[in-house]
Short mmCIF file of C-alpha atoms in Angstrom, two decimals:
data_model
loop_
_atom_site.label_atom_id
_atom_site.label_comp_id
_atom_site.label_asym_id
_atom_site.label_seq_id
_atom_site.Cartn_x
_atom_site.Cartn_y
_atom_site.Cartn_z
CA MET A 22 35.58 17.60 -113.61
CA GLU A 23 38.79 17.07 -111.31
CA GLU A 24 39.51 13.72 -112.58
CA ASN A 25 39.06 15.03 -116.02
CA ARG A 26 41.48 17.74 -115.44
CA GLN A 27 44.18 15.27 -113.90
CA THR A 28 43.91 12.76 -116.65
CA SER A 29 44.65 15.56 -119.11
CA ALA A 30 47.56 16.82 -117.30
CA ALA A 31 49.19 13.46 -117.20
CA ALA A 32 48.29 13.29 -120.83
CA HIS A 33 50.56 16.09 -121.84
CA GLU A 34 53.16 15.74 -118.97
CA PRO A 35 56.54 15.00 -120.44
CA ARG A 36 57.78 11.69 -120.59
CA SER A 37 61.62 10.35 -120.07
CA LEU A 38 61.90 8.53 -123.26
CA MET A 39 64.52 6.12 -122.30
CA ARG A 40 62.51 5.24 -119.71
CA LEU A 41 59.21 4.54 -121.82
CA GLY A 42 59.66 0.83 -122.31
CA VAL A 43 58.11 0.94 -125.76
CA PHE A 44 60.64 3.39 -127.06
CA ARG A 45 63.56 1.44 -125.34
CA ARG A 46 62.80 -1.73 -127.12
CA LEU A 47 62.63 0.32 -130.70
CA TRP A 48 65.70 2.02 -130.09
CA ILE A 49 67.41 -1.35 -128.79
CA GLY A 50 66.03 -3.53 -131.75
CA ASP A 51 67.14 -0.77 -134.32
CA ALA A 52 70.64 0.01 -132.94
CA VAL A 53 71.39 -3.62 -132.96
CA SER A 54 69.73 -4.33 -136.15
CA ARG A 55 71.30 -1.14 -138.01
CA LEU A 56 74.88 -2.25 -136.34
CA GLY A 57 74.25 -5.46 -137.98
CA TYR A 58 73.19 -3.95 -141.60
CA GLN A 59 76.22 -1.64 -141.38
CA VAL A 60 78.51 -4.63 -141.18
CA ALA A 61 76.70 -6.44 -143.64
CA LEU A 62 76.85 -3.39 -145.89
CA PHE A 63 80.77 -3.62 -145.73
CA LEU A 64 81.10 -7.28 -145.32
CA PHE A 65 80.11 -7.95 -148.76
CA PRO A 66 82.46 -5.76 -150.84
CA LEU A 67 85.09 -6.55 -148.52
CA LEU A 68 84.44 -10.61 -149.37
CA ALA A 69 84.17 -9.89 -152.72
CA VAL A 70 87.97 -8.14 -152.81
CA VAL A 71 89.70 -10.29 -150.17
CA GLU A 72 87.97 -14.08 -150.59
CA LEU A 73 87.27 -13.76 -154.49
CA HIS A 74 89.84 -11.46 -155.69
CA SER A 75 87.42 -9.64 -157.53
CA SER A 76 88.11 -6.67 -159.66
CA GLY A 77 87.08 -2.80 -158.50
CA ALA A 78 83.88 -3.46 -160.75
CA GLN A 79 82.76 -6.65 -159.30
CA ALA A 80 83.38 -5.03 -155.98
CA GLY A 81 81.32 -1.87 -157.07
CA LEU A 82 78.64 -4.54 -158.49
CA VAL A 83 78.26 -6.04 -155.14
CA SER A 84 77.91 -2.73 -153.15
CA ALA A 85 75.15 -1.43 -155.98
CA SER A 86 73.05 -4.55 -155.75
CA GLN A 87 72.34 -3.36 -152.03
CA PHE A 88 71.10 -0.09 -152.99
CA VAL A 89 69.14 -1.39 -156.29
CA PRO A 90 66.29 -2.34 -154.14
CA VAL A 91 65.75 1.07 -153.13
CA VAL A 92 64.83 2.30 -156.74
CA VAL A 93 63.11 -1.11 -157.52
CA LEU A 94 60.97 -1.52 -154.27
CA SER A 95 60.35 1.56 -152.29
CA LEU A 96 57.30 2.39 -153.87
CA VAL A 97 55.85 -1.24 -153.21
CA ALA A 98 57.26 -1.25 -149.86
CA GLY A 99 55.39 2.02 -148.94
CA VAL A 100 52.06 0.59 -150.07
CA PHE A 101 52.74 -2.75 -148.17
CA ALA A 102 53.39 -0.79 -144.70
CA ASP A 103 50.17 0.87 -144.74
CA ARG A 104 48.65 -2.17 -144.73
CA ALA A 105 50.75 -4.47 -143.12
CA PRO A 106 51.10 -4.86 -139.40
CA THR A 107 53.90 -2.40 -138.63
CA ARG A 108 55.39 -5.28 -135.89
CA THR A 109 55.12 -7.81 -138.01
CA LEU A 110 57.09 -6.19 -140.78
CA ILE A 111 60.06 -5.24 -138.85
CA VAL A 112 60.43 -8.06 -137.50
CA VAL A 113 59.74 -10.51 -140.30
CA CYS A 114 62.41 -7.86 -142.43
CA THR A 115 65.31 -8.22 -139.36
CA VAL A 116 64.59 -12.17 -139.73
CA VAL A 117 64.89 -12.22 -143.37
CA ARG A 118 68.15 -10.16 -142.97
CA GLY A 119 69.61 -12.81 -140.34
CA ALA A 120 68.56 -15.89 -142.81
CA ALA A 121 69.71 -14.74 -145.74
CA LEU A 122 73.37 -13.90 -143.70
CA ALA A 123 73.18 -17.60 -142.34
CA LEU A 124 72.04 -18.91 -145.70
CA LEU A 125 75.75 -17.35 -146.75
CA GLY A 126 77.29 -19.00 -144.33
CA VAL A 127 76.00 -22.70 -144.89
CA GLY A 128 76.80 -22.22 -148.81
CA TYR A 129 80.09 -21.05 -148.20
CA ALA A 130 80.61 -24.11 -146.13
CA LEU A 131 79.40 -26.73 -148.81
CA PHE A 132 80.15 -25.19 -151.88
CA GLY A 133 82.39 -22.38 -151.36
CA LEU A 134 81.83 -18.57 -152.28
CA ASN A 135 81.40 -16.95 -155.89
CA LEU A 136 80.26 -13.68 -157.01
CA TRP A 137 76.82 -14.86 -158.04
CA MET A 138 75.85 -15.94 -154.45
CA LEU A 139 77.44 -12.69 -152.91
CA LEU A 140 75.48 -10.83 -155.38
CA ALA A 141 71.73 -12.57 -154.72
CA ILE A 142 72.51 -12.45 -150.70
CA ALA A 143 73.16 -8.90 -150.52
CA PHE A 144 70.23 -7.98 -152.80
CA VAL A 145 67.79 -10.10 -150.62
CA VAL A 146 69.83 -8.23 -147.65
CA GLY A 147 68.87 -4.82 -149.41
CA SER A 148 65.58 -5.41 -150.40
CA ALA A 149 64.56 -6.52 -146.76
CA THR A 150 65.82 -3.57 -146.09
CA VAL A 151 64.04 -1.15 -147.67
CA PHE A 152 60.86 -2.82 -146.15
CA TYR A 153 62.13 -2.32 -142.83
CA ASP A 154 63.44 1.38 -143.11
CA ILE A 155 59.86 2.59 -143.95
CA GLY A 156 58.29 0.24 -141.65
CA TYR A 157 60.54 1.47 -138.89
CA GLN A 158 60.48 4.78 -139.51
CA SER A 159 56.13 4.64 -139.70
CA ALA A 160 56.42 2.93 -136.36
CA VAL A 161 57.90 6.03 -134.63
CA PRO A 162 54.95 8.40 -134.60
CA LYS A 163 52.65 5.33 -133.62
CA LEU A 164 54.61 4.86 -130.66
CA LEU A 165 55.22 8.89 -129.74
CA LYS A 166 53.45 11.84 -129.08
CA PRO A 167 53.82 14.52 -131.44
CA ALA A 168 55.78 16.63 -129.17
CA GLU A 169 58.04 13.71 -128.65
CA LEU A 170 59.09 12.78 -132.32
CA ALA A 171 62.26 15.69 -132.40
CA GLU A 172 63.82 14.17 -129.19
CA GLY A 173 63.12 10.40 -130.22
CA ASN A 174 64.33 10.86 -133.39
CA GLY A 175 67.60 12.47 -132.48
CA ILE A 176 68.20 9.35 -130.08
CA LEU A 177 67.64 7.01 -133.33
CA GLN A 178 69.79 9.28 -135.36
CA ALA A 179 72.78 9.26 -132.97
CA SER A 180 72.67 5.30 -132.90
CA THR A 181 72.20 5.11 -136.67
CA SER A 182 75.79 7.50 -136.82
CA ALA A 183 77.44 5.23 -134.35
CA THR A 184 76.71 2.18 -136.15
CA GLN A 185 78.12 3.93 -139.28
CA MET A 186 81.02 4.37 -137.60
CA ALA A 187 81.38 0.89 -136.16
CA GLY A 188 79.74 -1.06 -138.61
CA PRO A 189 82.86 -0.99 -141.16
CA ALA A 190 85.46 -1.47 -138.50
CA LEU A 191 83.95 -4.29 -136.91
CA ALA A 192 83.64 -6.32 -140.46
CA GLY A 193 87.25 -5.51 -141.02
CA VAL A 194 88.30 -6.90 -137.86
CA PHE A 195 85.83 -9.80 -138.32
CA VAL A 196 87.00 -11.08 -141.17
CA GLN A 197 90.89 -10.46 -140.83
CA LEU A 198 91.19 -11.99 -137.32
CA ALA A 199 88.39 -14.81 -137.20
CA GLY A 200 87.10 -15.37 -140.66
CA LEU A 201 84.32 -15.28 -142.63
CA PRO A 202 82.35 -17.82 -140.43
CA PHE A 203 82.84 -15.99 -137.78
CA ALA A 204 82.02 -12.63 -139.40
CA VAL A 205 78.52 -14.38 -140.50
CA THR A 206 77.61 -15.81 -137.47
CA VAL A 207 78.27 -12.62 -135.16
CA THR A 208 75.92 -10.51 -137.83
CA CYS A 209 73.39 -13.29 -137.89
CA ALA A 210 73.25 -12.81 -134.00
CA LEU A 211 72.60 -9.26 -134.05
CA PHE A 212 69.98 -9.35 -136.35
CA ALA A 213 68.44 -12.07 -134.27
CA GLY A 214 68.83 -10.37 -130.98
CA ALA A 215 67.10 -7.34 -133.04
CA GLY A 216 64.15 -9.46 -133.83
CA ILE A 217 63.65 -10.40 -130.28
CA SER A 218 63.74 -6.81 -129.05
CA PHE A 219 61.09 -5.84 -131.60
CA TRP A 220 58.80 -8.92 -130.77
CA SER A 221 57.86 -7.39 -127.81
CA LEU A 222 56.62 -4.27 -129.06
CA ARG A 223 52.95 -3.40 -128.70
CA ILE A 224 51.57 -0.99 -131.60
CA ALA A 225 47.89 -0.65 -131.42
CA GLU A 226 47.47 0.75 -135.11
CA ASP A 227 48.50 -2.99 -135.69
CA ALA A 228 44.86 -4.14 -134.82
CA VAL A 229 43.34 -1.46 -137.38
CA PRO A 230 42.39 -3.38 -140.45
CA PRO A 231 43.96 -2.72 -143.54
CA PRO A 232 42.63 0.06 -146.02
CA SER A 233 39.92 -1.06 -148.48
CA ARG A 234 41.47 0.55 -151.30
CA PRO A 235 43.63 -1.17 -154.44
CA GLY A 236 47.20 -1.09 -153.80
CA GLY A 237 47.87 1.08 -157.32
CA ARG A 238 45.23 3.42 -155.99
CA ALA A 239 46.62 3.70 -152.82
CA LEU A 240 50.12 4.31 -153.88
CA LEU A 241 48.76 6.99 -156.49
CA ALA A 242 47.07 8.95 -153.57
CA GLY A 243 50.05 8.63 -151.68
CA LEU A 244 52.59 9.95 -154.36
CA LYS A 245 49.70 12.55 -155.25
CA PHE A 246 49.70 14.28 -151.44
CA THR A 247 53.58 13.91 -151.42
CA TRP A 248 54.00 16.20 -154.57
CA THR A 249 50.95 18.22 -153.70
CA CYS A 250 51.87 19.06 -150.35
CA ARG A 251 54.58 21.61 -150.64
CA PRO A 252 56.10 21.16 -147.43
CA ILE A 253 56.61 17.45 -147.80
CA ARG A 254 57.77 18.30 -151.67
CA ASP A 255 60.34 21.10 -150.54
CA LEU A 256 62.36 18.69 -148.03
CA CYS A 257 61.91 15.93 -150.52
CA VAL A 258 63.36 17.76 -153.35
CA GLN A 259 65.96 19.44 -151.27
CA SER A 260 67.18 16.29 -149.88
CA GLY A 261 67.48 14.55 -153.16
CA LEU A 262 69.48 17.60 -154.51
CA PHE A 263 71.62 17.39 -151.11
CA ASN A 264 72.63 13.78 -151.65
CA LEU A 265 73.15 13.98 -155.14
CA HIS A 266 75.84 16.74 -154.28
CA GLU A 267 77.12 14.99 -151.23
CA GLN A 268 77.67 11.76 -153.10
CA ALA A 269 79.44 13.71 -156.03
CA PHE A 270 81.70 15.30 -153.35
CA LEU A 271 82.85 11.65 -151.92
CA THR A 272 83.35 10.39 -155.24
CA ALA A 273 85.79 13.29 -156.28
CA PHE A 274 87.33 13.49 -152.60
CA MET A 275 88.33 9.77 -152.80
CA ILE A 276 90.19 10.67 -155.92
CA TYR A 277 91.84 13.90 -154.86
CA GLY A 278 92.57 12.21 -151.54
CA VAL A 279 94.65 9.49 -153.57
CA ARG A 280 96.16 10.54 -156.25
CA GLN A 281 96.44 14.42 -155.72
CA ALA A 282 96.86 14.86 -151.83
CA ASP A 283 98.65 11.50 -151.48
CA LEU A 284 97.06 10.29 -148.49
CA SER A 285 96.38 6.89 -147.72
CA THR A 286 92.90 4.86 -148.22
CA GLY A 287 93.19 4.73 -144.37
CA ALA A 288 93.30 8.65 -144.06
CA VAL A 289 90.95 9.15 -146.20
CA GLY A 290 88.33 6.72 -144.92
CA LEU A 291 89.26 8.58 -141.72
CA ILE A 292 88.43 12.05 -142.52
CA ILE A 293 85.05 10.76 -144.09
CA GLY A 294 84.18 8.86 -140.87
CA VAL A 295 84.31 12.29 -139.04
CA ALA A 296 81.12 13.68 -140.46
CA SER A 297 79.79 10.34 -138.48
CA ILE A 298 81.13 12.03 -135.60
CA GLY A 299 79.63 15.12 -136.14
CA ALA A 300 75.98 13.50 -137.36
CA LEU A 301 76.23 11.81 -133.70
CA ALA A 302 76.97 15.03 -131.91
CA GLY A 303 74.23 16.83 -133.75
CA SER A 304 71.60 14.31 -133.50
CA VAL A 305 72.12 14.39 -129.96
CA GLY A 306 72.23 17.70 -129.10
CA VAL A 307 69.07 18.77 -131.13
CA GLY A 308 67.32 16.07 -129.68
CA ARG A 309 67.93 17.26 -126.10
CA LEU A 310 67.14 21.01 -126.86
CA ALA A 311 64.11 19.92 -129.30
CA SER A 312 61.84 21.75 -126.48
CA ARG A 313 63.74 24.80 -126.96
CA LEU A 314 64.55 24.88 -130.41
CA HIS A 315 62.60 26.46 -132.93
CA ALA A 316 61.83 23.71 -135.67
CA GLY A 317 61.95 25.36 -138.94
CA LYS A 318 65.00 27.71 -138.18
CA THR A 319 66.97 25.10 -137.11
CA LEU A 320 65.88 22.74 -139.86
CA THR A 321 66.84 25.46 -142.43
CA THR A 322 69.82 26.70 -140.89
CA GLY A 323 70.96 23.11 -140.28
CA LEU A 324 71.12 22.57 -144.31
CA LEU A 325 72.61 25.66 -145.03
CA ILE A 326 75.37 24.86 -142.41
CA ALA A 327 75.91 21.22 -144.03
CA SER A 328 75.82 22.54 -147.65
CA GLY A 329 78.15 25.38 -147.33
CA SER A 330 80.66 23.75 -144.92
CA LEU A 331 81.87 21.60 -147.77
CA LEU A 332 83.52 24.94 -149.30
CA LEU A 333 85.98 24.46 -146.26
CA GLY A 334 87.76 22.20 -147.35
CA PRO A 335 88.71 23.34 -151.28
CA LEU A 336 88.92 26.75 -149.76
CA LEU A 337 91.63 25.99 -146.95
CA SER A 338 93.56 23.29 -148.18
CA GLY A 339 95.91 25.85 -149.70
CA LEU A 340 96.31 27.07 -146.16
CA LEU A 341 96.09 23.93 -144.26
CA PRO A 342 96.90 20.37 -144.53
CA PRO A 343 94.69 18.58 -146.51
CA VAL A 344 93.67 16.51 -143.53
CA VAL A 345 92.72 19.45 -141.35
CA ALA A 346 90.89 21.14 -143.86
CA TYR A 347 88.67 18.49 -145.30
CA GLY A 348 88.47 17.14 -141.83
CA LEU A 349 86.91 20.43 -140.46
CA ALA A 350 84.75 20.49 -143.69
CA PHE A 351 83.20 16.86 -143.21
CA LEU A 352 83.03 17.44 -138.89
CA SER A 353 81.18 20.53 -140.00
CA ASN A 354 78.88 18.81 -142.39
CA GLY A 355 78.06 16.03 -140.11
CA LEU A 356 77.18 18.28 -137.21
CA ALA A 357 74.88 20.43 -139.23
CA LEU A 358 73.14 17.24 -141.06
CA GLY A 359 72.38 15.62 -138.32
CA ALA A 360 70.33 18.21 -137.06
CA TYR A 361 68.66 18.82 -140.24
CA ASN A 362 68.04 14.80 -140.45
CA VAL A 363 66.13 15.25 -136.92
CA TYR A 364 63.88 17.42 -137.69
CA VAL A 365 63.36 16.41 -141.67
CA MET A 366 62.53 13.21 -140.02
CA SER A 367 59.98 14.39 -137.31
CA LEU A 368 57.88 16.93 -139.93
CA ARG A 369 57.68 13.66 -142.34
CA GLN A 370 56.07 11.74 -139.61
CA THR A 371 54.00 14.47 -138.74
CA ILE A 372 52.44 16.23 -141.58
CA PRO A 373 51.07 13.41 -143.73
CA PRO A 374 47.73 11.84 -142.75
CA ARG A 375 48.36 8.55 -140.70
CA GLU A 376 46.98 6.41 -144.01
CA PHE A 377 49.66 8.18 -146.38
CA LEU A 378 52.51 7.52 -143.58
CA GLY A 379 54.19 4.13 -145.38
CA SER A 380 53.37 5.94 -148.85
CA VAL A 381 55.17 9.30 -147.97
CA THR A 382 58.16 7.48 -146.45
CA ALA A 383 58.56 5.50 -149.42
CA SER A 384 58.17 8.18 -152.28
CA TYR A 385 60.52 10.47 -150.14
CA ARG A 386 63.36 7.95 -150.07
CA LEU A 387 63.32 7.27 -153.57
CA VAL A 388 63.79 10.63 -154.19
CA ALA A 389 66.01 11.31 -151.71
CA LEU A 390 68.47 8.33 -152.14
CA GLY A 391 67.64 7.43 -155.89
CA PRO A 392 69.89 10.34 -157.29
CA ASN A 393 73.27 8.54 -155.18
CA PRO A 394 74.22 6.41 -158.34
CA LEU A 395 73.90 9.39 -160.52
CA GLY A 396 75.93 12.00 -158.20
CA ALA A 397 78.54 9.08 -157.99
CA LEU A 398 79.16 9.27 -161.77
CA ILE A 399 78.63 13.26 -161.77
CA GLY A 400 81.51 13.21 -159.39
CA GLY A 401 84.03 11.31 -161.17
CA ALA A 402 83.43 12.84 -164.19
CA LEU A 403 83.79 16.36 -163.02
CA ALA A 404 87.03 15.09 -161.32
CA ASP A 405 88.27 13.39 -164.86
CA ALA A 406 87.40 16.59 -166.76
CA LEU A 407 88.56 19.42 -164.38
CA GLY A 408 91.10 17.73 -161.86
CA ALA A 409 89.72 16.39 -158.46
CA GLY A 410 90.75 19.35 -156.78
CA ASP A 411 88.77 22.01 -159.08
CA ALA A 412 85.76 19.30 -159.19
CA LEU A 413 85.39 19.50 -155.56
CA LEU A 414 85.07 23.16 -155.09
CA VAL A 415 82.47 23.48 -158.29
CA ILE A 416 80.39 20.44 -156.48
CA ALA A 417 80.83 22.74 -152.94
CA VAL A 418 79.33 25.84 -154.80
CA SER A 419 76.73 23.96 -156.56
CA LEU A 420 75.65 22.69 -153.50
CA ALA A 421 75.50 25.35 -151.55
CA VAL A 422 73.59 27.34 -154.14
CA SER A 423 71.13 24.61 -154.00
CA SER A 424 70.32 24.83 -150.57
CA LEU A 425 68.86 28.22 -150.76
CA PRO A 426 65.22 27.47 -152.12
CA LEU A 427 64.36 25.79 -148.81
CA LEU A 428 64.47 29.74 -147.08
CA ALA A 429 61.31 30.46 -149.02
CA SER A 430 59.57 26.96 -147.90
CA PRO A 431 56.75 27.22 -145.51
CA VAL A 432 58.50 24.65 -143.31
CA LYS A 433 60.79 27.73 -142.01
CA GLY A 434 57.76 29.03 -140.15
CA VAL A 435 57.07 26.06 -138.26
CA ARG A 436 58.13 26.66 -134.47
CA ARG A 437 57.28 23.31 -133.14
CA VAL A 438 56.80 19.56 -134.33
CA GLU A 439 53.62 19.13 -133.02
CA GLU A 440 52.20 21.87 -134.61
CA ALA A 441 53.29 21.06 -138.11
CA GLY A 442 50.84 18.65 -139.38
CA ALA A 443 47.45 20.97 -139.15
CA ASP A 444 49.44 24.05 -139.79
CA LEU A 445 51.31 22.46 -142.92
CA ARG A 446 48.56 20.31 -143.95
CA ALA A 447 46.80 23.42 -145.41
CA TYR A 448 49.10 23.58 -148.19
CA VAL A 449 47.74 20.95 -149.77
CA PRO A 450 45.36 22.12 -152.47
CA ALA A 451 41.91 21.29 -151.38
CA PRO A 452 38.92 20.22 -153.85
CA ALA A 453 37.08 22.69 -152.81
CA ALA A 454 37.50 26.48 -152.94
CA GLN A 455 39.28 26.81 -149.65
CA GLN A 456 42.51 28.79 -149.40
CA PRO A 457 45.42 27.08 -147.65
CA GLN A 458 46.68 29.31 -144.48
CA PRO A 459 49.86 30.51 -143.75
CA VAL A 460 51.87 29.01 -141.28
CA GLN A 461 51.97 31.26 -138.15
CA GLU A 462 54.17 31.84 -135.45
CA ARG A 463 52.74 30.87 -132.08
CA GLU A 464 54.62 31.51 -128.68
CA GLY A 465 55.65 29.21 -126.23
#
């Protein structure tokens, strides 16, 4: 009996995640892999402009080719992630991205660079990234306890924000000072290092045989769960609305900064980059305080602040220099959004049953990221119709209003991430006459 009590106590004893070898390897591998991806993400359109002297439309086409796979392949990747060994999936995707970059370097050396080569390599890297992201996000709840997810995702989100800041800068420096061969070589080395770190992972679920359900039926079952589970649906729709507005705001702001506020392109990029600094701080802070924060209230408050903070730019730009007004807006936006993303990811990993984890992640990403191209079109159209300054105000007001429905979601009542699975799964319509039970606040 005494031995059983000691075993139970050990199972619930909090662990230092950075001293946990399996998490440390996942974190290092993901950070290095994301740095390589962020370099490549900026490198492709940069090469189109610098090496090929492409038009703006052609450079935009190169950028878009990296995001098209999100719409085309996300659902397929979700089914595949539910069936394939997780470690194998993320290792293969990492190697494929590095190999594609290596192929770009070889092609450049033998035949010179051309637009079609750049488009093809960018599409391959984007496709592998879709599978990687879903596999990696499915790996986190397999390696950590439910109570550790918020802290772990805070650490992982912080490194993501850091790479988003460093990647574009490194890509520009590599191409300017050392040329394409060096840039490609370093990026390949980053993916190779990430692959080595991932290869040493040991994930118990890798030994579980794949489900016998056919791929089409598995996909439909995962989509049905995503849509019928109200908490997941609420978060999914809310993220899609947020990203739609944010992309519209970013597009209108770039037009406003250059044409109306007379800012340099470097200043515009610096102001937008401030959001990543805020996201880094928000992710780290929430991760460290996760055990003391109310998950649902932190999530909803983070969304409301992230949405409303963009109003600071249009409202204060008449009183303060645009650099200061919009710098404050983007900094506040990033800080709150970092907190929101930590809990959204943690709940998305906790609520679904394990067999739906990949499908839910895939369908969530499709709805959340799919509106980005539409948002860019809306932002540009509003800037042409209203003027960029007025367009920013309209978009910011619409974003603030669109965040209010989450206040009525059962997600708001979740006190701890580890309690969310059983409580919020009750909101899935049961086949029998079972009535869902509302989330109850728990003390402690």
